[in-house]
Coordinates of C-alpha atoms in Angstrom, one line a residue:
Chain A
A1 CA 204.2 115.4 108.7
Q2 CA 205.0 117.0 111.9
S3 CA 207.1 114.8 114.3
V4 CA 209.6 114.8 117.0
T5 CA 212.3 112.1 117.3
Q6 CA 214.3 111.4 120.5
P7 CA 216.7 108.8 119.4
D8 CA 217.8 107.7 122.8
I9 CA 215.2 105.8 124.9
H10 CA 217.5 105.3 127.9
I11 CA 220.6 107.1 128.9
T12 CA 222.8 106.4 132.0
V13 CA 225.4 108.9 133.2
S14 CA 227.5 109.2 136.3
E15 CA 226.8 112.0 138.8
G16 CA 228.9 115.0 137.9
A17 CA 229.2 114.0 134.2
S18 CA 227.9 116.1 131.4
L19 CA 224.7 115.3 129.6
E20 CA 223.3 115.8 126.1
L21 CA 219.8 114.6 125.2
R22 CA 219.1 114.7 121.5
C23 CA 215.9 115.9 119.8
N24 CA 215.2 116.2 116.1
Y25 CA 212.0 117.6 114.7
S26 CA 210.0 117.9 111.5
Y27 CA 207.8 120.9 111.2
G28 CA 206.5 122.9 108.3
A29 CA 207.0 126.3 109.7
T30 CA 209.1 128.0 112.3
P31 CA 208.6 125.9 115.3
Y32 CA 208.2 126.6 119.0
L33 CA 210.4 124.1 120.8
F34 CA 210.1 122.9 124.4
W35 CA 211.8 120.5 126.8
Y36 CA 209.7 119.1 129.6
V37 CA 210.8 116.8 132.5
Q38 CA 208.7 114.2 134.2
S39 CA 209.6 112.7 137.5
P40 CA 208.0 109.4 138.5
G41 CA 204.3 109.8 139.2
Q42 CA 204.5 113.5 138.4
G43 CA 203.2 115.8 135.6
L44 CA 205.3 117.6 133.1
Q45 CA 207.5 120.4 134.2
L46 CA 208.7 122.9 131.7
L47 CA 212.5 123.1 131.6
L48 CA 213.0 125.6 128.8
K49 CA 211.5 126.9 125.5
Y50 CA 212.6 128.5 122.3
F51 CA 210.4 130.8 120.2
S52 CA 212.8 133.1 118.5
G53 CA 216.0 135.1 118.9
D54 CA 219.1 133.7 120.6
T55 CA 219.4 130.1 119.6
L56 CA 221.0 129.1 122.9
V57 CA 218.3 129.1 125.6
Q58 CA 218.8 128.8 129.3
G59 CA 216.3 126.9 131.5
I60 CA 215.7 125.9 135.1
K61 CA 217.9 123.5 137.0
G62 CA 221.0 124.4 135.0
F63 CA 219.8 123.1 131.7
E64 CA 220.3 124.7 128.4
A65 CA 219.4 123.9 124.8
E66 CA 220.5 125.0 121.4
F67 CA 218.3 125.4 118.4
K68 CA 220.0 124.5 115.1
R69 CA 217.7 125.1 112.2
S70 CA 220.1 123.6 109.7
Q71 CA 220.0 120.3 111.6
S72 CA 216.4 120.5 112.7
S73 CA 217.6 119.9 116.2
F74 CA 217.1 121.2 119.7
N75 CA 219.4 119.2 122.0
L76 CA 219.3 119.6 125.7
R77 CA 222.5 119.9 127.7
K78 CA 223.7 120.1 131.3
P79 CA 227.4 120.4 132.2
S80 CA 227.2 118.4 135.5
V81 CA 224.4 116.0 136.3
H82 CA 222.9 115.6 139.8
W83 CA 221.3 112.5 141.1
S84 CA 218.0 114.4 141.3
D85 CA 218.0 114.9 137.5
A86 CA 217.0 111.2 137.1
A87 CA 213.7 111.5 135.3
E88 CA 212.1 111.2 131.8
Y89 CA 212.7 114.1 129.4
F90 CA 210.4 115.0 126.6
C91 CA 211.1 117.3 123.7
A92 CA 208.0 118.9 122.1
V93 CA 207.4 121.0 119.0
G94 CA 204.4 123.3 118.3
G95 CA 203.4 126.5 116.7
V96 CA 200.4 128.8 116.9
A97 CA 198.7 127.4 113.9
G98 CA 194.9 127.5 113.8
G99 CA 195.2 129.9 116.7
Y100 CA 196.7 127.7 119.3
N101 CA 199.7 125.6 120.2
K102 CA 199.1 121.9 119.7
L103 CA 202.1 120.2 121.0
I104 CA 203.7 117.2 119.4
F105 CA 205.9 115.2 121.8
G106 CA 208.8 112.9 121.3
A107 CA 208.8 109.5 122.8
G108 CA 210.9 110.6 125.7
T109 CA 214.4 109.8 127.0
R110 CA 214.7 108.1 130.4
L111 CA 217.7 109.3 132.3
A112 CA 219.4 107.3 135.0
V113 CA 222.1 108.8 137.2
H114 CA 224.8 106.6 138.8
P115 CA 226.3 107.8 142.1
Chain B
G1 CA 200.0 130.9 142.7
A2 CA 198.4 127.5 142.3
G3 CA 199.2 125.4 139.3
V4 CA 197.0 123.1 137.3
S5 CA 195.2 120.6 139.5
Q6 CA 193.6 117.3 138.5
S7 CA 191.4 114.9 140.3
P8 CA 191.4 112.1 141.1
S9 CA 195.1 111.3 141.1
N10 CA 194.4 107.7 140.6
K11 CA 191.3 105.9 139.3
V12 CA 190.7 102.1 139.0
T13 CA 187.5 101.1 137.2
E14 CA 186.0 98.0 135.7
K15 CA 185.7 97.6 132.0
G16 CA 182.4 99.0 130.8
K17 CA 182.0 101.6 133.5
D18 CA 182.0 105.4 132.8
V19 CA 184.6 107.6 134.4
E20 CA 185.0 111.4 134.8
L21 CA 188.3 113.1 135.2
R22 CA 188.5 116.7 136.4
C23 CA 190.9 119.5 135.6
D24 CA 191.3 123.0 137.3
P25 CA 193.4 125.2 135.1
I26 CA 195.7 128.0 136.4
S27 CA 193.6 131.1 137.3
G28 CA 193.4 133.5 134.4
H29 CA 194.4 130.9 131.8
T30 CA 191.8 130.8 129.0
A31 CA 193.2 127.8 127.0
L32 CA 192.9 124.3 128.3
Y33 CA 194.2 121.1 126.8
W34 CA 193.9 117.4 127.5
Y35 CA 196.6 114.9 126.6
R36 CA 196.9 111.1 127.1
Q37 CA 200.1 109.4 128.0
S38 CA 200.1 105.6 127.4
L39 CA 202.9 103.0 127.1
G40 CA 202.2 102.3 123.4
Q41 CA 201.4 105.7 122.1
G42 CA 203.4 108.2 124.1
L43 CA 201.9 111.6 124.7
E44 CA 198.9 112.4 122.5
F45 CA 196.8 115.5 122.2
L46 CA 193.1 114.9 122.8
I47 CA 191.2 118.1 122.9
Y48 CA 191.6 121.9 123.2
F49 CA 189.3 124.6 124.6
Q50 CA 189.7 128.3 124.2
G51 CA 187.2 130.7 125.7
N52 CA 183.8 130.4 124.1
S53 CA 185.1 129.0 120.9
A54 CA 184.2 125.6 119.7
P55 CA 186.7 123.1 121.0
D56 CA 189.1 121.2 118.8
K57 CA 188.2 117.6 119.4
S58 CA 190.4 116.2 116.6
G59 CA 192.5 114.1 119.0
L60 CA 189.7 112.2 120.7
P61 CA 190.3 108.5 119.9
S62 CA 186.6 107.5 119.8
D63 CA 183.1 108.7 120.4
R64 CA 183.3 107.2 123.9
F65 CA 185.4 110.2 124.8
S66 CA 184.0 113.6 125.5
A67 CA 184.9 116.7 127.3
E68 CA 183.3 119.9 128.5
R69 CA 184.4 123.1 130.1
T70 CA 182.0 124.9 132.3
G71 CA 182.2 128.7 132.8
G72 CA 185.5 128.9 130.9
S73 CA 187.4 127.3 133.8
V74 CA 187.0 123.7 135.1
S75 CA 187.0 120.9 132.6
T76 CA 185.8 117.4 132.8
L77 CA 186.9 114.5 130.5
T78 CA 184.4 111.7 130.4
I79 CA 185.1 108.2 129.1
Q80 CA 182.1 106.0 128.6
R81 CA 182.1 102.2 128.6
T82 CA 185.8 102.1 129.4
Q83 CA 188.0 99.6 127.8
Q84 CA 191.3 98.2 128.9
E85 CA 193.2 100.2 126.2
D86 CA 191.9 103.4 127.9
S87 CA 194.3 102.7 130.7
A88 CA 196.8 105.6 130.7
V89 CA 197.7 108.8 132.4
Y90 CA 195.5 111.7 131.4
L91 CA 197.2 115.1 131.6
C92 CA 195.6 118.5 131.5
A93 CA 197.4 121.7 130.6
S94 CA 196.5 125.3 130.5
S95 CA 197.9 128.4 128.9
T96 CA 197.2 132.1 128.4
D97 CA 195.2 133.0 125.3
R98 CA 198.3 133.4 123.3
G99 CA 199.0 129.7 124.0
E100 CA 202.7 129.6 123.6
T101 CA 203.6 127.8 126.8
Q102 CA 201.4 125.1 128.4
Y103 CA 201.6 124.3 132.0
F104 CA 200.7 120.7 133.0
G105 CA 198.9 119.2 135.9
P106 CA 200.1 116.1 137.8
G107 CA 197.7 113.8 135.8
T108 CA 195.1 111.2 136.5
R109 CA 196.4 107.6 136.3
L110 CA 193.5 105.5 135.0
L111 CA 193.5 101.7 135.2
V112 CA 190.7 99.8 133.6
L113 CA 190.5 96.2 134.8

């Protein structure tokens, strides 16, 4: 079955510290992979995506993610966290099967940033 | 350009009433999706529209839920005889016809009392 696992429900880091949010997926074909961020009361904003090619992808706001096929992972990283990064982060997997991209989301990781 | 817009942003209703939620996709996007975000279930796919093709309704949780898309643009999600378990944030997304990347609206927060 297709699924996405985000093992960490809550993470707290200090401002300026590095960050890694974990994402593991199960998908029957080559997946499309996404990270979205949701601030309180807001919709989902796309941070970055992976379709093919270079397995290290750069996104907005200084985030990057690395696709590791052997580990079925797509972890999100940022070298130095800012207080404004406090939000909920969702990993999603999809693929254009049946002619469209039906996204399957992980449960999300809520990030808190200490000053 | 403008992103996906949704209205209303918040809706409070009484159990048993019908509600309509509206989504305006990004101009030029032919694909439109509805998702539901609730505490117990996370983010769930509800329905997908693409052009004039028959929609994929496989994610609709019951026959109280329906959606339409008029003129290939605006979409309305209707929930009839609302129940308390329908309380959630309803998110709309749109994409180009290739569908790789979906862009989300701010959502409608529905509370059923």
